Amino acid sequence: MLLEISCASDFLCRYVASSSACTPQIIQAFKEQISALMQAKYTNHWDPQRPHIGNGYRAITSFGGKVDPLLCEAAQKSELPLQTLEGHIPRDLVLWVEPFSVSFRVGDHGSINTIYDSTRGKVSMKPDVP
């Protein structure tokens, strides 16, 4: 879970890091807050045996100008101005954080892009060989 959270928080921080209003200290604090909040939220909603169960609960979104409450809380705790967050996170962003995978989509009809994917834990069916 920690690797997936780290990949997701790095991805999100890249958006706000482009703001001239953000110091490296604020970005680092924002990353730490995102990571801590995600870890707390996902603790009882993380099953590597069934990675897609709970993916809606774990998703981080930005729809119609409303940024995910988890990101707003992380911004507040790290002293990142909410206006900066809202101005740099893409509209209609969905970030899926799942066991062994982190992916995102921007826009209703956008393609799904993979940030992190591990084959560890995935089952592949092999035919019986005589």
PDB file of N, CA and C in Angstrom, residues 4-54:
ATOM      1  N   GLU A   4       2.124   2.325  -3.543  1.00  0.00           N
ATOM      2  CA  GLU A   4       1.051   2.896  -4.354  1.00  0.00           C
ATOM      3  C   GLU A   4       0.705   4.306  -3.881  1.00  0.00           C
ATOM      4  N   ILE A   5       0.651   4.509  -2.576  1.00  0.00           N
ATOM      5  CA  ILE A   5       0.359   5.836  -2.031  1.00  0.00           C
ATOM      6  C   ILE A   5       1.465   6.819  -2.391  1.00  0.00           C
ATOM      7  N   SER A   6       2.698   6.383  -2.317  1.00  0.00           N
ATOM      8  CA  SER A   6       3.821   7.250  -2.673  1.00  0.00           C
ATOM      9  C   SER A   6       3.745   7.674  -4.142  1.00  0.00           C
ATOM     10  N   CYS A   7       3.432   6.746  -5.023  1.00  0.00           N
ATOM     11  CA  CYS A   7       3.294   7.067  -6.452  1.00  0.00           C
ATOM     12  C   CYS A   7       2.153   8.060  -6.679  1.00  0.00           C
ATOM     13  N   ALA A   8       1.035   7.836  -6.009  1.00  0.00           N
ATOM     14  CA  ALA A   8      -0.118   8.725  -6.163  1.00  0.00           C
ATOM     15  C   ALA A   8       0.180  10.122  -5.623  1.00  0.00           C
ATOM     16  N   SER A   9       0.807  10.208  -4.465  1.00  0.00           N
ATOM     17  CA  SER A   9       1.095  11.526  -3.890  1.00  0.00           C
ATOM     18  C   SER A   9       2.141  12.273  -4.712  1.00  0.00           C
ATOM     19  N   ASP A  10       3.137  11.571  -5.244  1.00  0.00           N
ATOM     20  CA  ASP A  10       4.107  12.207  -6.150  1.00  0.00           C
ATOM     21  C   ASP A  10       3.397  12.782  -7.371  1.00  0.00           C
ATOM     22  N   PHE A  11       2.504  11.997  -7.942  1.00  0.00           N
ATOM     23  CA  PHE A  11       1.752  12.428  -9.120  1.00  0.00           C
ATOM     24  C   PHE A  11       0.960  13.704  -8.822  1.00  0.00           C
ATOM     25  N   LEU A  12       0.247  13.730  -7.716  1.00  0.00           N
ATOM     26  CA  LEU A  12      -0.565  14.894  -7.365  1.00  0.00           C
ATOM     27  C   LEU A  12       0.295  16.117  -7.065  1.00  0.00           C
ATOM     28  N   CYS A  13       1.418  15.904  -6.424  1.00  0.00           N
ATOM     29  CA  CYS A  13       2.301  17.029  -6.080  1.00  0.00           C
ATOM     30  C   CYS A  13       2.916  17.677  -7.315  1.00  0.00           C
ATOM     31  N   ARG A  14       3.089  16.933  -8.376  1.00  0.00           N
ATOM     32  CA  ARG A  14       3.649  17.508  -9.609  1.00  0.00           C
ATOM     33  C   ARG A  14       2.752  18.612 -10.156  1.00  0.00           C
ATOM     34  N   TYR A  15       1.453  18.485  -9.971  1.00  0.00           N
ATOM     35  CA  TYR A  15       0.539  19.519 -10.454  1.00  0.00           C
ATOM     36  C   TYR A  15       0.729  20.830  -9.699  1.00  0.00           C
ATOM     37  N   VAL A  16       0.757  20.765  -8.380  1.00  0.00           N
ATOM     38  CA  VAL A  16       0.857  22.009  -7.608  1.00  0.00           C
ATOM     39  C   VAL A  16       2.278  22.545  -7.555  1.00  0.00           C
ATOM     40  N   ALA A  17       3.269  21.715  -7.823  1.00  0.00           N
ATOM     41  CA  ALA A  17       4.665  22.172  -7.790  1.00  0.00           C
ATOM     42  C   ALA A  17       4.946  23.209  -8.867  1.00  0.00           C
ATOM     43  N   SER A  18       4.128  23.237  -9.911  1.00  0.00           N
ATOM     44  CA  SER A  18       4.333  24.213 -10.983  1.00  0.00           C
ATOM     45  C   SER A  18       3.892  25.620 -10.582  1.00  0.00           C
ATOM     46  N   SER A  19       3.239  25.748  -9.441  1.00  0.00           N
ATOM     47  CA  SER A  19       2.786  27.056  -8.970  1.00  0.00           C
ATOM     48  C   SER A  19       3.937  27.839  -8.358  1.00  0.00           C
ATOM     49  N   SER A  20       4.027  29.110  -8.717  1.00  0.00           N
ATOM     50  CA  SER A  20       5.074  29.959  -8.136  1.00  0.00           C
ATOM     51  C   SER A  20       4.784  30.269  -6.670  1.00  0.00           C
ATOM     52  N   ALA A  21       3.553  30.018  -6.228  1.00  0.00           N
ATOM     53  CA  ALA A  21       3.176  30.289  -4.841  1.00  0.00           C
ATOM     54  C   ALA A  21       3.628  29.187  -3.886  1.00  0.00           C
ATOM     55  N   CYS A  22       4.151  28.089  -4.423  1.00  0.00           N
ATOM     56  CA  CYS A  22       4.511  26.944  -3.586  1.00  0.00           C
ATOM     57  C   CYS A  22       6.015  26.835  -3.404  1.00  0.00           C
ATOM     58  N   THR A  23       6.420  26.788  -2.165  1.00  0.00           N
ATOM     59  CA  THR A  23       7.827  26.553  -1.852  1.00  0.00           C
ATOM     60  C   THR A  23       8.062  25.044  -1.794  1.00  0.00           C
ATOM     61  N   PRO A  24       9.307  24.610  -1.900  1.00  0.00           N
ATOM     62  CA  PRO A  24       9.584  23.173  -1.755  1.00  0.00           C
ATOM     63  C   PRO A  24       9.110  22.624  -0.406  1.00  0.00           C
ATOM     64  N   GLN A  25       9.145  23.455   0.626  1.00  0.00           N
ATOM     65  CA  GLN A  25       8.697  23.014   1.952  1.00  0.00           C
ATOM     66  C   GLN A  25       7.185  22.767   1.968  1.00  0.00           C
ATOM     67  N   ILE A  26       6.436  23.633   1.294  1.00  0.00           N
ATOM     68  CA  ILE A  26       4.984  23.448   1.231  1.00  0.00           C
ATOM     69  C   ILE A  26       4.653  22.195   0.427  1.00  0.00           C
ATOM     70  N   ILE A  27       5.345  21.995  -0.677  1.00  0.00           N
ATOM     71  CA  ILE A  27       5.102  20.803  -1.501  1.00  0.00           C
ATOM     72  C   ILE A  27       5.407  19.536  -0.706  1.00  0.00           C
ATOM     73  N   GLN A  28       6.515  19.536   0.031  1.00  0.00           N
ATOM     74  CA  GLN A  28       6.878  18.369   0.838  1.00  0.00           C
ATOM     75  C   GLN A  28       5.841  18.120   1.931  1.00  0.00           C
ATOM     76  N   ALA A  29       5.392  19.194   2.581  1.00  0.00           N
ATOM     77  CA  ALA A  29       4.367  19.055   3.620  1.00  0.00           C
ATOM     78  C   ALA A  29       3.060  18.535   3.021  1.00  0.00           C
ATOM     79  N   PHE A  30       2.702  19.026   1.841  1.00  0.00           N
ATOM     80  CA  PHE A  30       1.497  18.574   1.147  1.00  0.00           C
ATOM     81  C   PHE A  30       1.597  17.078   0.830  1.00  0.00           C
ATOM     82  N   LYS A  31       2.739  16.652   0.330  1.00  0.00           N
ATOM     83  CA  LYS A  31       2.960  15.230   0.019  1.00  0.00           C
ATOM     84  C   LYS A  31       2.824  14.374   1.275  1.00  0.00           C
ATOM     85  N   GLU A  32       3.421  14.824   2.369  1.00  0.00           N
ATOM     86  CA  GLU A  32       3.336  14.065   3.621  1.00  0.00           C
ATOM     87  C   GLU A  32       1.898  13.972   4.114  1.00  0.00           C
ATOM     88  N   GLN A  33       1.143  15.065   3.995  1.00  0.00           N
ATOM     89  CA  GLN A  33      -0.250  15.063   4.439  1.00  0.00           C
ATOM     90  C   GLN A  33      -1.111  14.158   3.562  1.00  0.00           C
ATOM     91  N   ILE A  34      -0.912  14.251   2.238  1.00  0.00           N
ATOM     92  CA  ILE A  34      -1.666  13.365   1.334  1.00  0.00           C
ATOM     93  C   ILE A  34      -1.394  11.909   1.701  1.00  0.00           C
ATOM     94  N   SER A  35      -0.136  11.579   1.875  1.00  0.00           N
ATOM     95  CA  SER A  35       0.246  10.194   2.181  1.00  0.00           C
ATOM     96  C   SER A  35      -0.378   9.716   3.485  1.00  0.00           C
ATOM     97  N   ALA A  36      -0.310  10.544   4.513  1.00  0.00           N
ATOM     98  CA  ALA A  36      -0.871  10.162   5.813  1.00  0.00           C
ATOM     99  C   ALA A  36      -2.387   9.997   5.737  1.00  0.00           C
ATOM    100  N   LEU A  37      -3.059  10.915   5.054  1.00  0.00           N
ATOM    101  CA  LEU A  37      -4.517  10.843   4.948  1.00  0.00           C
ATOM    102  C   LEU A  37      -4.961   9.639   4.110  1.00  0.00           C
ATOM    103  N   MET A  38      -4.235   9.365   3.034  1.00  0.00           N
ATOM    104  CA  MET A  38      -4.571   8.200   2.211  1.00  0.00           C
ATOM    105  C   MET A  38      -4.365   6.906   2.996  1.00  0.00           C
ATOM    106  N   GLN A  39      -3.270   6.830   3.712  1.00  0.00           N
ATOM    107  CA  GLN A  39      -2.995   5.620   4.481  1.00  0.00           C
ATOM    108  C   GLN A  39      -4.084   5.386   5.524  1.00  0.00           C
ATOM    109  N   ALA A  40      -4.500   6.443   6.206  1.00  0.00           N
ATOM    110  CA  ALA A  40      -5.557   6.308   7.206  1.00  0.00           C
ATOM    111  C   ALA A  40      -6.882   5.895   6.554  1.00  0.00           C
ATOM    112  N   LYS A  41      -7.191   6.483   5.409  1.00  0.00           N
ATOM    113  CA  LYS A  41      -8.455   6.186   4.725  1.00  0.00           C
ATOM    114  C   LYS A  41      -8.486   4.764   4.168  1.00  0.00           C
ATOM    115  N   TYR A  42      -7.363   4.298   3.652  1.00  0.00           N
ATOM    116  CA  TYR A  42      -7.326   3.011   2.963  1.00  0.00           C
ATOM    117  C   TYR A  42      -7.096   1.812   3.881  1.00  0.00           C
ATOM    118  N   THR A  43      -6.747   2.042   5.132  1.00  0.00           N
ATOM    119  CA  THR A  43      -6.351   0.954   6.027  1.00  0.00           C
ATOM    120  C   THR A  43      -7.315  -0.227   6.017  1.00  0.00           C
ATOM    121  N   ASN A  44      -8.599   0.008   6.145  1.00  0.00           N
ATOM    122  CA  ASN A  44      -9.566  -1.095   6.169  1.00  0.00           C
ATOM    123  C   ASN A  44     -10.234  -1.322   4.814  1.00  0.00           C
ATOM    124  N   HIS A  45      -9.682  -0.710   3.773  1.00  0.00           N
ATOM    125  CA  HIS A  45     -10.263  -0.820   2.430  1.00  0.00           C
ATOM    126  C   HIS A  45      -9.185  -1.192   1.420  1.00  0.00           C
ATOM    127  N   TRP A  46      -8.333  -2.118   1.801  1.00  0.00           N
ATOM    128  CA  TRP A  46      -7.197  -2.515   0.965  1.00  0.00           C
ATOM    129  C   TRP A  46      -7.059  -4.022   1.027  1.00  0.00           C
ATOM    130  N   ASP A  47      -7.392  -4.706  -0.064  1.00  0.00           N
ATOM    131  CA  ASP A  47      -7.322  -6.163  -0.094  1.00  0.00           C
ATOM    132  C   ASP A  47      -6.547  -6.604  -1.336  1.00  0.00           C
ATOM    133  N   PRO A  48      -5.269  -6.936  -1.180  1.00  0.00           N
ATOM    134  CA  PRO A  48      -4.468  -7.365  -2.331  1.00  0.00           C
ATOM    135  C   PRO A  48      -5.030  -8.595  -3.047  1.00  0.00           C
ATOM    136  N   GLN A  49      -5.829  -9.399  -2.354  1.00  0.00           N
ATOM    137  CA  GLN A  49      -6.430 -10.576  -2.984  1.00  0.00           C
ATOM    138  C   GLN A  49      -7.581 -10.185  -3.917  1.00  0.00           C
ATOM    139  N   ARG A  50      -8.212  -9.048  -3.634  1.00  0.00           N
ATOM    140  CA  ARG A  50      -9.312  -8.536  -4.457  1.00  0.00           C
ATOM    141  C   ARG A  50      -9.090  -7.033  -4.667  1.00  0.00           C
ATOM    142  N   PRO A  51      -8.132  -6.664  -5.516  1.00  0.00           N
ATOM    143  CA  PRO A  51      -7.705  -5.271  -5.622  1.00  0.00           C
ATOM    144  C   PRO A  51      -8.766  -4.288  -6.110  1.00  0.00           C
ATOM    145  N   HIS A  52      -9.769  -4.754  -6.852  1.00  0.00           N
ATOM    146  CA  HIS A  52     -10.765  -3.819  -7.377  1.00  0.00           C
ATOM    147  C   HIS A  52     -11.885  -3.530  -6.377  1.00  0.00           C
ATOM    148  N   ILE A  53     -11.986  -4.336  -5.335  1.00  0.00           N
ATOM    149  CA  ILE A  53     -13.000  -4.086  -4.319  1.00  0.00           C
ATOM    150  C   ILE A  53     -12.625  -2.802  -3.577  1.00  0.00           C
ATOM    151  N   GLY A  54     -13.526  -1.841  -3.562  1.00  0.00           N
ATOM    152  CA  GLY A  54     -13.281  -0.581  -2.861  1.00  0.00           C
ATOM    153  C   GLY A  54     -12.582   0.470  -3.700  1.00  0.00           C
TER     154      GLY A  54
END
